Coordinates of C-alpha atoms in Angstrom, one line a residue:
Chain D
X1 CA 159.1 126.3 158.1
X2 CA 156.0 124.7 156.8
X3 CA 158.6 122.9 154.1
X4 CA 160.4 121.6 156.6
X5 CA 157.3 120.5 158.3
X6 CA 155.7 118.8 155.6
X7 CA 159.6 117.0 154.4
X8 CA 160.1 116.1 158.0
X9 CA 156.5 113.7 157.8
X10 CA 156.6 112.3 154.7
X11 CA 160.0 111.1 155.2
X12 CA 158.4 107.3 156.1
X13 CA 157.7 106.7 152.7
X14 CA 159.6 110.3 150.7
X15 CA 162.1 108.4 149.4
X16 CA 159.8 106.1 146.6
X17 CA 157.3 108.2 146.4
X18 CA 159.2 111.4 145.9
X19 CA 157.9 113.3 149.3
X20 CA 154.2 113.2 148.3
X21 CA 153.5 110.2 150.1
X22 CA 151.6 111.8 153.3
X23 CA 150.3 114.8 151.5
X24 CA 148.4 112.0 148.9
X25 CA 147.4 110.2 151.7
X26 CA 145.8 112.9 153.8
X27 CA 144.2 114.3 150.0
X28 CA 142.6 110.8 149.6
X29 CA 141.2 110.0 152.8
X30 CA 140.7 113.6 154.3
X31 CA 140.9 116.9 152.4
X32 CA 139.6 115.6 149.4
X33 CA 137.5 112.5 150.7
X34 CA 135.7 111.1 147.6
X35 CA 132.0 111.1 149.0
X36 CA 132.1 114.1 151.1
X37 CA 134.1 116.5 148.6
X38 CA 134.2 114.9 145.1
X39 CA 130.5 113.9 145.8
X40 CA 131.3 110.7 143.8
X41 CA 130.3 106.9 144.3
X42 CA 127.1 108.3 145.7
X43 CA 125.5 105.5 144.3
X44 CA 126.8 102.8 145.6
X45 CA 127.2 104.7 148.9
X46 CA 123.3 104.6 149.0
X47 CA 123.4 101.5 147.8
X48 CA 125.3 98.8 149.9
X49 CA 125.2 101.3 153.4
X50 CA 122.1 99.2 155.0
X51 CA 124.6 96.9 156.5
X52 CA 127.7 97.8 158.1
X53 CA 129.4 94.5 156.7
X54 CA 128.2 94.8 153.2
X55 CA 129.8 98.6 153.4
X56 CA 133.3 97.5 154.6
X57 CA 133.3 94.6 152.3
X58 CA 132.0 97.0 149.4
X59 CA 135.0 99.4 150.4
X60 CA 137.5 96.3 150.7
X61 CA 136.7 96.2 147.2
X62 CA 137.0 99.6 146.4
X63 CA 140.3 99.9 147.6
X64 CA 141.7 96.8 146.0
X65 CA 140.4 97.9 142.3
X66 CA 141.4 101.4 142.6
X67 CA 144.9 101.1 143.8
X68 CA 145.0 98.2 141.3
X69 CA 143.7 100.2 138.3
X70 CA 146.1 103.2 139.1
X71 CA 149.3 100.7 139.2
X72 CA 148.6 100.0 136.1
X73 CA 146.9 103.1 134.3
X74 CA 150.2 104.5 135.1
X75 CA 152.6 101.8 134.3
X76 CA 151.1 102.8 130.8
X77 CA 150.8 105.5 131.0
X78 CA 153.4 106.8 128.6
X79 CA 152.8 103.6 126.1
X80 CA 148.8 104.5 126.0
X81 CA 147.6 105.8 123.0
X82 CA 145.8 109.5 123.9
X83 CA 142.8 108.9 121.9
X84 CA 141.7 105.4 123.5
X85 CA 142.6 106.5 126.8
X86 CA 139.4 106.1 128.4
X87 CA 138.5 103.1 127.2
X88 CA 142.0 101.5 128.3
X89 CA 140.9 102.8 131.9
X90 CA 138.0 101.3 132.0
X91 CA 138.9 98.3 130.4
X92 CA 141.7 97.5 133.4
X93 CA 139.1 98.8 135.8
X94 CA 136.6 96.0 134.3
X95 CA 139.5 93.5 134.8
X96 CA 140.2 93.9 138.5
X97 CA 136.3 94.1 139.7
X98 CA 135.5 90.9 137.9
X99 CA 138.5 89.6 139.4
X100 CA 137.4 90.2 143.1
X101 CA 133.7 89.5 141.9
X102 CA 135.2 86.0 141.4
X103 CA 137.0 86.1 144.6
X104 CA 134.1 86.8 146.7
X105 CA 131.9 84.0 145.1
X106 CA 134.8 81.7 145.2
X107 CA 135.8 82.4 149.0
X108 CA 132.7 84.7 150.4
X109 CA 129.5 82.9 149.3
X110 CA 127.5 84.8 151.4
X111 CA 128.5 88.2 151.4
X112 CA 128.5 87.6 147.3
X113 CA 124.9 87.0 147.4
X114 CA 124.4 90.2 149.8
X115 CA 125.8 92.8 147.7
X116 CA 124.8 91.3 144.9
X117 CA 125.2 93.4 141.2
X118 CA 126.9 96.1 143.3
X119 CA 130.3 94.3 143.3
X120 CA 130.0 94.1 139.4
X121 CA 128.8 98.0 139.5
X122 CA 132.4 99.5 141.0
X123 CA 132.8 99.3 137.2
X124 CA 130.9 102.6 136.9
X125 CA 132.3 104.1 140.1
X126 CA 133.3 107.2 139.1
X127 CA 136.1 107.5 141.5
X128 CA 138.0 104.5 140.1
X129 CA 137.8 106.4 136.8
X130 CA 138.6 109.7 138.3
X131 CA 141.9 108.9 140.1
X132 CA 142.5 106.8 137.3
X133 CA 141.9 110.2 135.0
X134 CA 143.1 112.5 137.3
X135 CA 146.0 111.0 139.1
X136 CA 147.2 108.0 137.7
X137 CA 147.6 109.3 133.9
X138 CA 150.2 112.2 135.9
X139 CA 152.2 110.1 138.5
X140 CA 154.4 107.2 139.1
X141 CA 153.4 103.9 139.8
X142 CA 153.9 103.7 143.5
X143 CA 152.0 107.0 144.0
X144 CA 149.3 106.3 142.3
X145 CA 148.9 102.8 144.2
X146 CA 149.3 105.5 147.4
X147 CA 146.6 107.8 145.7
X148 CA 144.1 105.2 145.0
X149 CA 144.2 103.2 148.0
X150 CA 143.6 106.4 150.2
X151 CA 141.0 107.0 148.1
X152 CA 139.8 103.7 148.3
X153 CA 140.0 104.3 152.2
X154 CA 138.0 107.3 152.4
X155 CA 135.1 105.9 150.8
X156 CA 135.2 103.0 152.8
X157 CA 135.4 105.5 155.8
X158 CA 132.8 107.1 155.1
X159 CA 130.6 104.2 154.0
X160 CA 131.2 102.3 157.6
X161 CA 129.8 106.3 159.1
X162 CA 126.5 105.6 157.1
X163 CA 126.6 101.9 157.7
X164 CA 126.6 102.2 161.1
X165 CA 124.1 104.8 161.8
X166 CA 121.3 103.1 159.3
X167 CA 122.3 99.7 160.9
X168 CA 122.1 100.5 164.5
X169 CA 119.0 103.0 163.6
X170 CA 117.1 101.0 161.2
X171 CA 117.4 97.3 161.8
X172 CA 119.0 98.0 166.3
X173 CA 122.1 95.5 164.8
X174 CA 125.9 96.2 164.4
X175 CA 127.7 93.6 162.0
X176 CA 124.6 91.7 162.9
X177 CA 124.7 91.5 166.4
X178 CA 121.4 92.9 168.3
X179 CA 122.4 96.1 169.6
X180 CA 119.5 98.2 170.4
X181 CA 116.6 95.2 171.5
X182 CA 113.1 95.5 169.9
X183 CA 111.9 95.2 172.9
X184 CA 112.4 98.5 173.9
X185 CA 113.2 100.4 170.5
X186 CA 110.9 100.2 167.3
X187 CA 113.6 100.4 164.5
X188 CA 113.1 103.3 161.7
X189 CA 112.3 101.5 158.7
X190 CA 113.0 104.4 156.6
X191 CA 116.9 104.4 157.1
X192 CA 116.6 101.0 155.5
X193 CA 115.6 102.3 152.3
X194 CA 117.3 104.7 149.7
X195 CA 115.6 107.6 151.4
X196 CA 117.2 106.7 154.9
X197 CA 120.7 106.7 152.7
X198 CA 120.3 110.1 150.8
X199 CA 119.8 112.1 154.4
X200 CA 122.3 110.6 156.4
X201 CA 125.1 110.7 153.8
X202 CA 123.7 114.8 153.4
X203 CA 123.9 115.2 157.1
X204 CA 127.4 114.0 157.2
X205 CA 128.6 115.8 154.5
X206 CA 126.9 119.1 155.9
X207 CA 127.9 118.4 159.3
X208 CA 131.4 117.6 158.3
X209 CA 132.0 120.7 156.0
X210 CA 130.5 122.8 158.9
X211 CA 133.4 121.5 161.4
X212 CA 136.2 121.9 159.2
X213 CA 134.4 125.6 157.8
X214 CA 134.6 125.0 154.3
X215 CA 133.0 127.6 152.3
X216 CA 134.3 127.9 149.1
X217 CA 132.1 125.0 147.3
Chain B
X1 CA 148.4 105.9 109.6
X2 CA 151.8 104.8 112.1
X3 CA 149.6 106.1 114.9
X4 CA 146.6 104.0 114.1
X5 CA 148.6 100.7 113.6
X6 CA 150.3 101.5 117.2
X7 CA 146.5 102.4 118.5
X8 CA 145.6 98.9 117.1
X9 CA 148.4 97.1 118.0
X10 CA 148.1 98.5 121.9
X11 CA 144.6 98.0 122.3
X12 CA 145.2 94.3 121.3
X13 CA 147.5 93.5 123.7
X14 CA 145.9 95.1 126.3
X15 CA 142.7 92.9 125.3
X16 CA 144.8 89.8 125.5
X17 CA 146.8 90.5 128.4
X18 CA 143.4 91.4 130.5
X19 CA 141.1 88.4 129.4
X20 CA 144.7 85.9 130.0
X21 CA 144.2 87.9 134.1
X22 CA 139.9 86.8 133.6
X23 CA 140.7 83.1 132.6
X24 CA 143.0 82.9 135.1
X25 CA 140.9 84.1 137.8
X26 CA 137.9 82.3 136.4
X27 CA 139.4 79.0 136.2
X28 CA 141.5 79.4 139.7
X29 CA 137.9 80.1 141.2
X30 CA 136.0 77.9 139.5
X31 CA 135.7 74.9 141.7
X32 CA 135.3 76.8 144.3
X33 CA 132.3 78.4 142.7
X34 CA 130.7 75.8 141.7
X35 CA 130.7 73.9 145.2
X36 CA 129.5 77.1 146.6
X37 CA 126.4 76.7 144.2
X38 CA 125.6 73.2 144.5
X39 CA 126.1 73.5 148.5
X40 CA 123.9 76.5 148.7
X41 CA 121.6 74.1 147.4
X42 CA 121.0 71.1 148.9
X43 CA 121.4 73.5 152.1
X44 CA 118.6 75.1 151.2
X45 CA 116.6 71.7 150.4
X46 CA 117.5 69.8 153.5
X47 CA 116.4 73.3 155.4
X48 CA 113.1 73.1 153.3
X49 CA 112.6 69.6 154.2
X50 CA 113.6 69.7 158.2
X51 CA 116.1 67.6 157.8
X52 CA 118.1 67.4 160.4
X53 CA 121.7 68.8 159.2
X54 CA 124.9 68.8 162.1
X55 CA 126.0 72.0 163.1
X56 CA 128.9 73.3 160.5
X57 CA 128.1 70.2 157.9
X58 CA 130.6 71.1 155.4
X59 CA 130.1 70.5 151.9
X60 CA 130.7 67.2 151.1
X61 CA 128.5 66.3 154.2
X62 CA 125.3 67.5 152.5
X63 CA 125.9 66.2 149.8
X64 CA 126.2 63.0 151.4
X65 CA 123.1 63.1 153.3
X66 CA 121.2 64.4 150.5
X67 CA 122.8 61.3 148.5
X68 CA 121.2 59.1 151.2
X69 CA 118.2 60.5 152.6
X70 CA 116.7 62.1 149.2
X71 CA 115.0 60.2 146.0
X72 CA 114.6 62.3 142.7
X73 CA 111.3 61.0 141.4
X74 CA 108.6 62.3 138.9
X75 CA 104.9 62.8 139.9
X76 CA 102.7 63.9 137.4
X77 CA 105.3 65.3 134.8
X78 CA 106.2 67.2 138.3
X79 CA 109.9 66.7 139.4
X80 CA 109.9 65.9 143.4
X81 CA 112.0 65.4 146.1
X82 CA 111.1 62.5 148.2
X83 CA 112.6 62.7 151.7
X84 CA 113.4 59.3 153.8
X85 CA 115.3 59.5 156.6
X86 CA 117.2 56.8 157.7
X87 CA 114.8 53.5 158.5
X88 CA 111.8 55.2 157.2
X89 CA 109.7 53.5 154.1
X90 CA 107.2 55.8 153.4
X91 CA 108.8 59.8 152.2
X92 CA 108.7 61.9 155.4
X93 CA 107.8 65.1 153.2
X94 CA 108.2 66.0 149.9
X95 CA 110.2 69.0 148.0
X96 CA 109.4 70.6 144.6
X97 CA 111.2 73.5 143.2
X98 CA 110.1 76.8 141.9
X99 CA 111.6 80.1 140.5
X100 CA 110.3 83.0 138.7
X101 CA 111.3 86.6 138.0
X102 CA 112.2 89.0 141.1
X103 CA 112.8 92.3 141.0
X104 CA 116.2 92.8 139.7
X105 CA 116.6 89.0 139.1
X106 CA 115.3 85.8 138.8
X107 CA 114.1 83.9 142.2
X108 CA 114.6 80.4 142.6
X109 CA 113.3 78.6 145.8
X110 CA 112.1 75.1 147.1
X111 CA 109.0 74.3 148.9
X112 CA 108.5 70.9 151.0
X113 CA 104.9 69.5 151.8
X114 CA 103.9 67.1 154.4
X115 CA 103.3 63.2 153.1
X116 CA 99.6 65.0 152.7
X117 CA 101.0 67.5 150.0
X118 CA 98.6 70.3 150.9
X119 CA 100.4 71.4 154.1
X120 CA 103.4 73.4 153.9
X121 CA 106.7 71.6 156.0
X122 CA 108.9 74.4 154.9
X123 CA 110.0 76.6 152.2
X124 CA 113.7 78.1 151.1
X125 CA 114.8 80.6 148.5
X126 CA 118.0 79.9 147.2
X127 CA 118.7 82.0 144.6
X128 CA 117.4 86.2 144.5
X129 CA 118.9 89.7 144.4
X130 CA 116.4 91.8 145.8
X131 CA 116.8 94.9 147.5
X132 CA 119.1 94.1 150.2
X133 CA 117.7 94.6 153.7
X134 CA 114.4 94.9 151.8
X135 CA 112.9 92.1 149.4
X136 CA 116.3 90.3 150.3
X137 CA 114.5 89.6 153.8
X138 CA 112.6 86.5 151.8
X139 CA 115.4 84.6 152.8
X140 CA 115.2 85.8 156.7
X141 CA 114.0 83.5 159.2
X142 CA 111.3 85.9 160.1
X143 CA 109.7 85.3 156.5
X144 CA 110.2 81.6 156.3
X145 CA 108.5 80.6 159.3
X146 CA 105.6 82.3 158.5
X147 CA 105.0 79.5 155.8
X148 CA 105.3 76.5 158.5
X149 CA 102.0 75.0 158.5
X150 CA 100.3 76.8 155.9
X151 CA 98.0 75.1 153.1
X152 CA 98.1 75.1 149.5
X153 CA 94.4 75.1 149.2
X154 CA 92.1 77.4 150.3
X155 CA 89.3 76.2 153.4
X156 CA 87.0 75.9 150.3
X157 CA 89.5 73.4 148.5
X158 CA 90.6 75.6 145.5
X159 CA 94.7 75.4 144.5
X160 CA 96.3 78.6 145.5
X161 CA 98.7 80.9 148.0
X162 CA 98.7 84.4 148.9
X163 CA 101.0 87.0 150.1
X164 CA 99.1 89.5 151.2
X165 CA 99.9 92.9 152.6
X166 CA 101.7 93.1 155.7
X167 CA 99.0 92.5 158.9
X168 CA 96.2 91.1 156.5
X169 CA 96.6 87.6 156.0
X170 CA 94.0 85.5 157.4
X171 CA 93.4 82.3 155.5
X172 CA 95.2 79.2 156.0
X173 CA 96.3 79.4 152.3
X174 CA 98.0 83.3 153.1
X175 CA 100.9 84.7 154.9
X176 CA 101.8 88.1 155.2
X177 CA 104.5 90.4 153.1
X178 CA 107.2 92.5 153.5
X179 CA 106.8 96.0 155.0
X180 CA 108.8 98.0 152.7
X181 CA 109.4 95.1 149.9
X182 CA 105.8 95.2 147.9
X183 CA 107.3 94.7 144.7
X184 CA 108.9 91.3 145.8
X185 CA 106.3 89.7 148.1
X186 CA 103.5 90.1 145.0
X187 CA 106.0 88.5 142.5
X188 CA 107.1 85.4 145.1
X189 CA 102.9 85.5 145.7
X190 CA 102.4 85.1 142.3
X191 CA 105.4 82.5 141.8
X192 CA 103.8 79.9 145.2
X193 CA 100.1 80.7 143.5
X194 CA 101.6 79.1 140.2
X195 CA 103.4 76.5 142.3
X196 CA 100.5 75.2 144.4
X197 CA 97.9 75.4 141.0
X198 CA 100.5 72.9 139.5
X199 CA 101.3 70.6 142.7
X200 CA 97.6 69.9 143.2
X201 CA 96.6 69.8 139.2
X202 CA 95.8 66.2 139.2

């Protein structure tokens, strides 16, 4: 029953991507969100999360360079030589973030000079690395495109959560619109600052892993 | 030994294949870029200078008003902008540029003075990484127009600017911080001190 189940959904997309399309998807974005399960990207999560623009820009990126990166970490990955392996990652991984680095200064002046060395930094991102690792050295081409652009997605997903309550709560903006008016509402300059970052992403994840019951971590 | 050569042999063309992809890119975007910088600017000089600039002025129109309104000249080994707008003989106000290091980078700003050159007609930082949504604020509005109408010298006469801890400043020659952004006020304090010591070093 539950075969038939999971056939019958992936069907969209079954037929390139050998059935695991929706199951990658949901494992990406959902199950095994990047932030809230792997714990990974932290960094940057803290990082570019004081604006809610910066954070979907910042995950724009992420989603470009790790579906990018897997394409081609597994285009190779028969041809690449075990013992350089990592470095080969990370050497394709260096070549699409310094091509969007390029793109944003070229096309998005302003939002370049916002996020600043972070852009440069998805570099070190350990998700890139990981999917690259973990998925991209084991699966086809198209699935790993699939697998690193939902995990591109959950990070941005989860970025835009803390973006938005730091925003709103520490600066009363959205985007940079006024949303809650000094006038009435003093905004809490600690969500502005790494501090602010590290307990809201913790309260998410705890308050996530308490919805879904999750107790085998 | 076959395994090395093929090792070798991979890990060149991979190197070649990616920095072919970075030329590319780099060259595609490199006008682009570059326009961006220079833009950024003279933006951030005509700002400085309250020149009046039309609403979504692209490019090529600051740098054509710049052209025309703006005269490069040296003052006492000091380079300075000398603002005319149109008609006017004597420079409305003048500019002088500044940087120093920041916290994560360096800053690079310009500061205009009235004809007078100890009164402050506005100030701009162009280039900085600070914190964002912390020592970034130095570029916010809030920050800026606390310089408007500030001195250079102290009520006693002495060369010199302050930025002081947020809520303290009190002399005409002292604006306040950044709550939350020491680091970067004290370093663009120290950076206006140096500039001011050198604009009125006769």
């Amino acid at each position: 029953m539950s075969d038939h189940h999971a056939q019958a959904k992936s069907s969209g997309c079954g037929g390139l991507c050998g059935g695991k399309c929706g199951s990658t998807i949901q494992d990406g974005v959902i199950k095994n969100n990047p932030i809230i399960h792997q714990v990974l990207g932290v960094c940057s999560a803290l990082a570019v999360t004081s604006k809610l623009e910066n954070a979907l820009v910042m995950g724009a990126a992420l989603v470009f360079v790790t579906a990018m990166s897997n394409a081609f970490v597994s285009l190779l990955r028969h041809l690449m030589p075990r013992r350089i392996r990592m470095i080969v990652e990370v050497a394709i991984i260096a070549t699409f973030v310094i091509i969007f680095d390029q793109f944003l200064k070229a096309f998005y002046w302003d939002m370049s000079k916002q996020l600043g060395p972070y852009v440069g930094l998805i570099i070190t991102n350990c998700i890139v690395m990981g999917r690259a690792e973990a998925f991209a050295t084991q699966n086809p081409p198209l699935l790993s495109i699939v697998d690193g652009a939902a995990n591109g997605i959950g990070y941005m997903i989860i970025l835009a959560l803390i973006a938005v309550f730091r925003e709103l709560l520490g600066a009363g903006t959205l985007l940079g619109y006024t949303a809650l008016s000094t006038a009435w509402y003093e905004p809490n300059v600690l969500l502005m600052l790494a501090p602010g970052a590290f307990f809201t992403a913790g309260f998410l994840i705890w308050i996530i892993n308490a919805l879904r019951g999750r107790k085998d971590v | 030994m076959k395994n090395a050569v093929q090792t070798l042999i991979f890990a060149a063309v991979l190197g070649m294949a990616s920095s072919t992809l970075l030329v590319t890119a780099s060259l595609f975007t490199a006008p682009y870029q570059k326009a961006n910088q220079k833009a950024e600017e003279i933006r951030n000089y005509l700002a400085a200078l309250d020149a009046p600039v039309p609403e979504n002025a692209s490019a090529a129109d600051l740098i054509a008003i710049f052209d025309r309104t703006i005269r490069q000249v040296e003052r006492n080994g000091l380079e300075c902008f000398e603002y005319r707008p149109d008609g006017a003989d004597a420079p409305q106000a003048v500019a002088v540029a500044f940087a120093g290091p920041g916290v994560w980078g360096p800053i690079e700003g310009v500061m205009a003075l009235e004809p007078d050159m100890e009164t402050i007609r506005g100030i701009r930082f162009f280039k900085q990484e600070e914190t964002p949504g912390l020592g970034s604020e130095i570029s916010a509005d809030f920050f800026l127009n606390r310089f408007k109408a500030k001195q250079i010298i102290s009520s006693d006469g002495t060369p010199g600017f302050r930025v002081r801890k947020p809520g303290e400043a009190k002399g005409s020659n002292e604006v306040d911080g950044i709550t939350a952004a020491t680091m970067t006020s004290d370093r663009v304090g120290k950076m206006l001190d140096t500039l001011a010591k050198r604009i009125r070093e006769d």
